[in-house]
Amino acid sequence: MRRFLRSNGLSVAFLAIFVVALVGQSLAGWMYTNEENSLHNQPIVGYLDFVSSSDFLVDVAENWQSEFLQFFLFILATIWLIQRGSPESKKPGDAGIGTDEDQHIGDHAQADSPRWARARGARLWIYSNSLLLVMGAIFVLSWLAQSLGGFVVANEDSATHGRPPIGWGEYVVSADFWNRTLQNWQSEFLAVGAMVVLSIYLRQRGSSESKPVGTPHHTSSVESE
Amino acid sequence: MDRRRRDRDGTGAVFATWLTIIGAGLGVMIIIPLTGR
């Protein structure tokens, strides 16, 4: 167990705080919903009913989609765009997908390279782009989930206020859908940009996200080991 | 070689766990609204 935690502590820690935060969100959301229901003389909702409702799930999904869009765009952008001095960027002059030799593929694959890195054709293409493909798929599916959950909630709200229901196509061009979407996008893009830029001049000793403390500001693509 | 013996440091298990959690979450978040709840 100690060996497992020494090797996997980062992912285990983030899994733990994700679970705590999600449970916390469900409790706070449940209490808020019932406060609102009481104010409007509507029935109190049980906890299990709340966490299995679109009301809760749309709030989870709208955050998931923006996080995975953030990573998708950041991974994509760092192929071709450079920020001199940032440990989050490749060095100036290194823009692009890199040579087969740099990437240890094809004739330059090593004995312990991943199996699909030693392959050719479609399998090599898929593996070479697997991170973007998976991040992009999770973004698309969670944005779809946000649209479906938000559509259900919007129509419940319409029913409460005596308005006719709208279709899913109408919902995804609605102010509610884009308000939820863009309020998340702006903060994600700000955070990534801030990380790229602040790490040019600021340091955190020991973090893999920072340049070593004594590394010059103009040095790119170097993180603590 | 048995995959479990290769994954001595547990990273494969961690990877599978995360993918499962994300996949299950997405499944729940897509299916429940489709039931109208």
mmCIF file of C-alpha atoms in Angstrom:
data_model
loop_
_atom_site.group_PDB
_atom_site.id
_atom_site.type_symbol
_atom_site.label_atom_id
_atom_site.label_comp_id
_atom_site.label_asym_id
_atom_site.label_seq_id
_atom_site.Cartn_x
_atom_site.Cartn_y
_atom_site.Cartn_z
ATOM 1 C CA MET A 1 0.000 0.000 0.000
ATOM 2 C CA ARG A 2 2.811 2.422 0.894
ATOM 3 C CA ARG A 3 4.523 1.680 -2.406
ATOM 4 C CA PHE A 4 1.226 2.191 -4.257
ATOM 5 C CA LEU A 5 0.667 5.590 -2.582
ATOM 6 C CA ARG A 6 4.278 6.653 -3.193
ATOM 7 C CA SER A 7 3.781 6.006 -6.909
ATOM 8 C CA ASN A 8 0.195 7.221 -7.238
ATOM 9 C CA GLY A 9 -0.287 9.798 -4.491
ATOM 10 C CA LEU A 10 -1.095 12.658 -6.886
ATOM 11 C CA SER A 11 -3.994 10.910 -8.598
ATOM 12 C CA VAL A 12 -5.267 9.349 -5.361
ATOM 13 C CA ALA A 13 -5.273 12.737 -3.600
ATOM 14 C CA PHE A 14 -7.168 14.409 -6.421
ATOM 15 C CA LEU A 15 -9.646 11.550 -6.604
ATOM 16 C CA ALA A 16 -10.299 11.955 -2.894
ATOM 17 C CA ILE A 17 -10.866 15.707 -3.011
ATOM 18 C CA PHE A 18 -13.002 15.327 -6.146
ATOM 19 C CA VAL A 19 -15.284 12.920 -4.268
ATOM 20 C CA VAL A 20 -15.430 15.215 -1.224
ATOM 21 C CA ALA A 21 -16.207 18.244 -3.404
ATOM 22 C CA LEU A 22 -18.867 16.393 -5.398
ATOM 23 C CA VAL A 23 -20.597 15.153 -2.242
ATOM 24 C CA GLY A 24 -20.336 18.671 -0.818
ATOM 25 C CA GLN A 25 -21.851 20.118 -3.981
ATOM 26 C CA SER A 26 -24.714 17.621 -3.801
ATOM 27 C CA LEU A 27 -25.471 18.528 -0.186
ATOM 28 C CA ALA A 28 -25.276 22.281 -0.747
ATOM 29 C CA GLY A 29 -27.348 22.002 -3.921
ATOM 30 C CA TRP A 30 -29.950 19.872 -2.163
ATOM 31 C CA MET A 31 -30.277 22.336 0.726
ATOM 32 C CA TYR A 32 -30.487 25.301 -1.669
ATOM 33 C CA THR A 33 -33.144 23.571 -3.789
ATOM 34 C CA ASN A 34 -35.286 22.876 -0.743
ATOM 35 C CA GLU A 35 -34.872 26.455 0.526
ATOM 36 C CA GLU A 36 -36.171 27.666 -2.856
ATOM 37 C CA ASN A 37 -38.966 25.085 -2.857
ATOM 38 C CA SER A 38 -40.073 26.225 0.611
ATOM 39 C CA LEU A 39 -40.131 29.865 -0.508
ATOM 40 C CA HIS A 40 -42.339 28.937 -3.472
ATOM 41 C CA ASN A 41 -44.598 26.547 -1.495
ATOM 42 C CA GLN A 42 -43.339 23.561 -3.438
ATOM 43 C CA PRO A 43 -42.709 20.112 -1.932
ATOM 44 C CA ILE A 44 -39.379 19.263 -0.284
ATOM 45 C CA VAL A 45 -37.171 16.940 -2.347
ATOM 46 C CA GLY A 46 -35.358 13.954 -0.793
ATOM 47 C CA TYR A 47 -31.550 13.755 -1.147
ATOM 48 C CA LEU A 48 -31.564 10.691 -3.416
ATOM 49 C CA ASP A 49 -34.239 12.238 -5.621
ATOM 50 C CA PHE A 50 -32.135 15.398 -5.884
ATOM 51 C CA VAL A 51 -28.836 13.705 -6.823
ATOM 52 C CA SER A 52 -30.609 11.654 -9.493
ATOM 53 C CA SER A 53 -32.286 14.731 -11.002
ATOM 54 C CA SER A 54 -31.293 16.876 -13.965
ATOM 55 C CA ASP A 55 -31.259 19.820 -11.547
ATOM 56 C CA PHE A 56 -28.081 18.449 -9.908
ATOM 57 C CA LEU A 57 -26.568 16.728 -12.915
ATOM 58 C CA VAL A 58 -26.647 19.799 -15.189
ATOM 59 C CA ASP A 59 -24.544 21.668 -12.611
ATOM 60 C CA VAL A 60 -21.995 18.845 -12.597
ATOM 61 C CA ALA A 61 -21.945 18.494 -16.379
ATOM 62 C CA GLU A 62 -21.506 22.204 -17.100
ATOM 63 C CA ASN A 63 -18.339 22.171 -15.010
ATOM 64 C CA TRP A 64 -17.005 18.939 -16.485
ATOM 65 C CA GLN A 65 -17.375 20.150 -20.095
ATOM 66 C CA SER A 66 -15.422 23.340 -19.512
ATOM 67 C CA GLU A 67 -12.593 21.565 -17.692
ATOM 68 C CA PHE A 68 -12.108 19.060 -20.469
ATOM 69 C CA LEU A 69 -12.428 21.761 -23.146
ATOM 70 C CA GLN A 70 -9.718 23.675 -21.282
ATOM 71 C CA PHE A 71 -7.357 20.690 -21.393
ATOM 72 C CA PHE A 72 -8.283 19.837 -24.968
ATOM 73 C CA LEU A 73 -7.497 23.360 -26.190
ATOM 74 C CA PHE A 74 -4.357 23.646 -24.053
ATOM 75 C CA ILE A 75 -2.955 20.343 -25.301
ATOM 76 C CA LEU A 76 -3.785 21.345 -28.895
ATOM 77 C CA ALA A 77 -2.431 24.889 -28.596
ATOM 78 C CA THR A 78 0.879 23.784 -27.082
ATOM 79 C CA ILE A 79 1.652 21.801 -30.237
ATOM 80 C CA TRP A 80 2.018 24.961 -32.309
ATOM 81 C CA LEU A 81 1.994 28.015 -30.041
ATOM 82 C CA ILE A 82 4.956 29.113 -27.966
ATOM 83 C CA GLN A 83 5.189 31.233 -24.831
ATOM 84 C CA ARG A 84 8.806 32.154 -24.281
ATOM 85 C CA GLY A 85 9.844 31.709 -20.673
ATOM 86 C CA SER A 86 6.945 29.506 -19.639
ATOM 87 C CA PRO A 87 7.523 25.983 -18.361
ATOM 88 C CA GLU A 88 4.109 25.183 -19.897
ATOM 89 C CA SER A 89 5.453 25.848 -23.403
ATOM 90 C CA LYS A 90 7.936 24.195 -25.699
ATOM 91 C CA LYS A 91 11.055 26.162 -26.552
ATOM 92 C CA PRO A 92 10.925 28.784 -29.334
ATOM 93 C CA GLY A 93 11.680 27.010 -32.604
ATOM 94 C CA ASP A 94 10.154 23.697 -31.447
ATOM 95 C CA ALA A 95 6.594 24.389 -32.633
ATOM 96 C CA GLY A 96 4.930 21.494 -34.469
ATOM 97 C CA ILE A 97 4.396 17.763 -34.027
ATOM 98 C CA GLY A 98 8.076 16.869 -33.756
ATOM 99 C CA THR A 99 10.185 14.411 -35.725
ATOM 100 C CA ASP A 100 9.787 10.628 -35.533
ATOM 101 C CA GLU A 101 13.162 10.568 -33.839
ATOM 102 C CA ASP A 102 12.072 13.050 -31.137
ATOM 103 C CA GLN A 103 8.858 11.088 -30.629
ATOM 104 C CA HIS A 104 10.559 7.657 -30.526
ATOM 105 C CA ILE A 105 8.229 6.183 -33.137
ATOM 106 C CA GLY A 106 8.599 4.268 -36.372
ATOM 107 C CA ASP A 107 12.237 3.290 -36.895
ATOM 108 C CA HIS A 108 13.104 5.245 -33.745
ATOM 109 C CA ALA A 109 10.802 3.337 -31.380
ATOM 110 C CA GLN A 110 12.577 1.771 -28.447
ATOM 111 C CA ALA A 111 12.184 -1.709 -27.045
ATOM 112 C CA ASP A 112 10.188 -0.412 -24.083
ATOM 113 C CA SER A 113 8.097 2.087 -26.097
ATOM 114 C CA PRO A 114 4.322 1.567 -25.718
ATOM 115 C CA ARG A 115 3.067 -1.178 -28.056
ATOM 116 C CA TRP A 116 1.067 1.154 -30.312
ATOM 117 C CA ALA A 117 4.029 3.552 -30.498
ATOM 118 C CA ARG A 118 5.925 0.684 -32.141
ATOM 119 C CA ALA A 119 3.029 0.113 -34.612
ATOM 120 C CA ARG A 120 2.427 1.764 -37.991
ATOM 121 C CA GLY A 121 -0.579 3.262 -39.799
ATOM 122 C CA ALA A 122 -3.912 3.804 -38.039
ATOM 123 C CA ARG A 123 -2.840 2.397 -34.655
ATOM 124 C CA LEU A 124 0.155 4.722 -34.518
ATOM 125 C CA TRP A 125 -2.011 7.717 -35.554
ATOM 126 C CA ILE A 126 -4.623 6.915 -32.911
ATOM 127 C CA TYR A 127 -2.027 6.492 -30.161
ATOM 128 C CA SER A 128 -0.119 9.601 -31.261
ATOM 129 C CA ASN A 129 -3.313 11.631 -30.829
ATOM 130 C CA SER A 130 -4.948 9.617 -28.042
ATOM 131 C CA LEU A 131 -4.767 12.327 -25.388
ATOM 132 C CA LEU A 132 -6.564 14.884 -27.583
ATOM 133 C CA LEU A 133 -9.058 12.288 -28.785
ATOM 134 C CA VAL A 134 -10.053 11.235 -25.271
ATOM 135 C CA MET A 135 -10.132 14.768 -23.832
ATOM 136 C CA GLY A 136 -12.184 15.902 -26.809
ATOM 137 C CA ALA A 137 -14.606 12.995 -26.475
ATOM 138 C CA ILE A 138 -15.122 13.667 -22.776
ATOM 139 C CA PHE A 139 -15.704 17.362 -23.532
ATOM 140 C CA VAL A 140 -18.284 16.614 -26.250
ATOM 141 C CA LEU A 141 -20.123 14.038 -24.111
ATOM 142 C CA SER A 142 -20.208 16.238 -21.023
ATOM 143 C CA TRP A 143 -21.369 19.230 -23.075
ATOM 144 C CA LEU A 144 -24.095 16.971 -24.482
ATOM 145 C CA ALA A 145 -24.961 15.981 -20.896
ATOM 146 C CA GLN A 146 -25.145 19.661 -19.923
ATOM 147 C CA SER A 147 -27.476 20.362 -22.849
ATOM 148 C CA LEU A 148 -29.764 17.435 -21.966
ATOM 149 C CA GLY A 149 -29.907 18.230 -18.261
ATOM 150 C CA GLY A 150 -30.336 21.928 -18.855
ATOM 151 C CA PHE A 151 -33.117 21.217 -21.358
ATOM 152 C CA VAL A 152 -35.046 19.165 -18.759
ATOM 153 C CA VAL A 153 -34.576 21.829 -16.067
ATOM 154 C CA ALA A 154 -35.568 24.657 -18.432
ATOM 155 C CA ASN A 155 -38.791 22.875 -19.369
ATOM 156 C CA GLU A 156 -39.609 22.122 -15.713
ATOM 157 C CA ASP A 157 -39.152 25.829 -15.042
ATOM 158 C CA SER A 158 -41.356 26.709 -18.022
ATOM 159 C CA ALA A 159 -44.094 24.393 -16.739
ATOM 160 C CA THR A 160 -43.959 26.041 -13.310
ATOM 161 C CA HIS A 161 -44.413 29.468 -14.915
ATOM 162 C CA GLY A 162 -47.160 28.385 -17.347
ATOM 163 C CA ARG A 163 -44.932 28.663 -20.447
ATOM 164 C CA PRO A 164 -44.963 26.078 -23.254
ATOM 165 C CA PRO A 165 -42.064 23.568 -23.422
ATOM 166 C CA ILE A 166 -39.220 24.051 -25.918
ATOM 167 C CA GLY A 167 -37.357 21.457 -27.990
ATOM 168 C CA TRP A 168 -33.704 20.466 -27.411
ATOM 169 C CA GLY A 169 -32.664 22.292 -30.617
ATOM 170 C CA GLU A 170 -34.237 25.467 -29.317
ATOM 171 C CA TYR A 171 -32.604 24.981 -25.895
ATOM 172 C CA VAL A 172 -29.035 24.712 -27.249
ATOM 173 C CA VAL A 173 -29.326 28.171 -28.829
ATOM 174 C CA SER A 174 -30.997 29.641 -25.757
ATOM 175 C CA ALA A 175 -29.569 32.236 -23.394
ATOM 176 C CA ASP A 176 -29.689 29.754 -20.493
ATOM 177 C CA PHE A 177 -27.513 27.180 -22.282
ATOM 178 C CA TRP A 178 -24.931 29.726 -23.460
ATOM 179 C CA ASN A 179 -24.905 31.560 -20.136
ATOM 180 C CA ARG A 180 -24.057 28.291 -18.386
ATOM 181 C CA THR A 181 -21.498 27.407 -21.056
ATOM 182 C CA LEU A 182 -19.676 30.715 -21.328
ATOM 183 C CA GLN A 183 -19.515 31.466 -17.614
ATOM 184 C CA ASN A 184 -17.473 28.301 -17.281
ATOM 185 C CA TRP A 185 -15.354 28.822 -20.403
ATOM 186 C CA GLN A 186 -14.171 32.306 -19.391
ATOM 187 C CA SER A 187 -12.765 31.123 -16.094
ATOM 188 C CA GLU A 188 -11.045 28.082 -17.596
ATOM 189 C CA PHE A 189 -9.308 30.089 -20.311
ATOM 190 C CA LEU A 190 -8.299 32.752 -17.789
ATOM 191 C CA ALA A 191 -6.796 30.104 -15.486
ATOM 192 C CA VAL A 192 -4.767 28.435 -18.230
ATOM 193 C CA GLY A 193 -3.494 31.751 -19.532
ATOM 194 C CA ALA A 194 -2.606 32.850 -16.011
ATOM 195 C CA MET A 195 -0.710 29.607 -15.374
ATOM 196 C CA VAL A 196 1.244 29.957 -18.633
ATOM 197 C CA VAL A 197 2.188 33.563 -17.901
ATOM 198 C CA LEU A 198 2.666 33.617 -14.129
ATOM 199 C CA SER A 199 5.025 30.653 -14.312
ATOM 200 C CA ILE A 200 7.408 32.698 -16.484
ATOM 201 C CA TYR A 201 8.436 34.872 -13.572
ATOM 202 C CA LEU A 202 7.119 33.090 -10.470
ATOM 203 C CA ARG A 203 8.477 29.888 -8.965
ATOM 204 C CA GLN A 204 7.310 27.127 -6.681
ATOM 205 C CA ARG A 205 10.221 25.118 -5.409
ATOM 206 C CA GLY A 206 9.610 21.412 -5.813
ATOM 207 C CA SER A 207 6.558 21.575 -8.074
ATOM 208 C CA SER A 208 6.660 19.872 -11.453
ATOM 209 C CA GLU A 209 4.614 22.811 -12.748
ATOM 210 C CA SER A 210 7.372 25.325 -11.987
ATOM 211 C CA LYS A 211 10.809 26.008 -13.347
ATOM 212 C CA PRO A 212 13.550 25.410 -10.787
ATOM 213 C CA VAL A 213 13.872 28.503 -8.619
ATOM 214 C CA GLY A 214 17.186 29.657 -10.095
ATOM 215 C CA THR A 215 16.256 29.084 -13.750
ATOM 216 C CA PRO A 216 16.303 32.316 -15.810
ATOM 217 C CA HIS A 217 12.995 33.942 -16.785
ATOM 218 C CA HIS A 218 13.702 33.570 -20.536
ATOM 219 C CA THR A 219 14.109 29.781 -20.289
ATOM 220 C CA SER A 220 11.106 27.880 -21.646
ATOM 221 C CA SER A 221 9.958 24.305 -21.309
ATOM 222 C CA VAL A 222 11.858 23.447 -18.144
ATOM 223 C CA GLU A 223 10.052 22.123 -15.080
ATOM 224 C CA SER A 224 11.373 20.852 -11.782
ATOM 225 C CA GLU A 225 12.180 17.154 -11.836
ATOM 226 C CA MET B 1 3.621 -11.657 -19.145
ATOM 227 C CA ASP B 2 0.475 -11.253 -17.002
ATOM 228 C CA ARG B 3 -0.691 -7.629 -17.100
ATOM 229 C CA ARG B 4 -1.142 -7.494 -13.338
ATOM 230 C CA ARG B 5 2.460 -8.478 -12.777
ATOM 231 C CA ARG B 6 3.600 -5.775 -15.224
ATOM 232 C CA ASP B 7 1.541 -3.135 -13.400
ATOM 233 C CA ARG B 8 3.600 -3.426 -10.222
ATOM 234 C CA ASP B 9 3.445 0.309 -9.542
ATOM 235 C CA GLY B 10 -0.375 0.427 -9.856
ATOM 236 C CA THR B 11 -0.505 3.117 -12.529
ATOM 237 C CA GLY B 12 -2.557 0.904 -14.824
ATOM 238 C CA ALA B 13 -5.127 0.372 -12.096
ATOM 239 C CA VAL B 14 -5.233 4.100 -11.378
ATOM 240 C CA PHE B 15 -5.719 4.864 -15.080
ATOM 241 C CA ALA B 16 -8.531 2.323 -15.364
ATOM 242 C CA THR B 17 -10.212 3.655 -12.210
ATOM 243 C CA TRP B 18 -10.230 7.234 -13.446
ATOM 244 C CA LEU B 19 -11.549 6.278 -16.870
ATOM 245 C CA THR B 20 -14.275 4.180 -15.263
ATOM 246 C CA ILE B 21 -15.357 6.987 -12.942
ATOM 247 C CA ILE B 22 -15.453 9.519 -15.780
ATOM 248 C CA GLY B 23 -17.273 7.099 -18.070
ATOM 249 C CA ALA B 24 -19.822 6.197 -15.408
ATOM 250 C CA GLY B 25 -20.386 9.869 -14.608
ATOM 251 C CA LEU B 26 -20.946 10.717 -18.244
ATOM 252 C CA GLY B 27 -23.311 7.768 -18.614
ATOM 253 C CA VAL B 28 -25.396 8.880 -15.632
ATOM 254 C CA MET B 29 -25.437 12.527 -16.759
ATOM 255 C CA ILE B 30 -26.624 11.591 -20.255
ATOM 256 C CA ILE B 31 -29.118 8.838 -19.407
ATOM 257 C CA ILE B 32 -30.991 10.482 -16.522
ATOM 258 C CA PRO B 33 -32.123 13.578 -18.473
ATOM 259 C CA LEU B 34 -33.203 11.281 -21.311
ATOM 260 C CA THR B 35 -35.634 9.653 -18.861
ATOM 261 C CA GLY B 36 -37.119 13.085 -18.222
ATOM 262 C CA ARG B 37 -36.057 13.279 -14.541
#
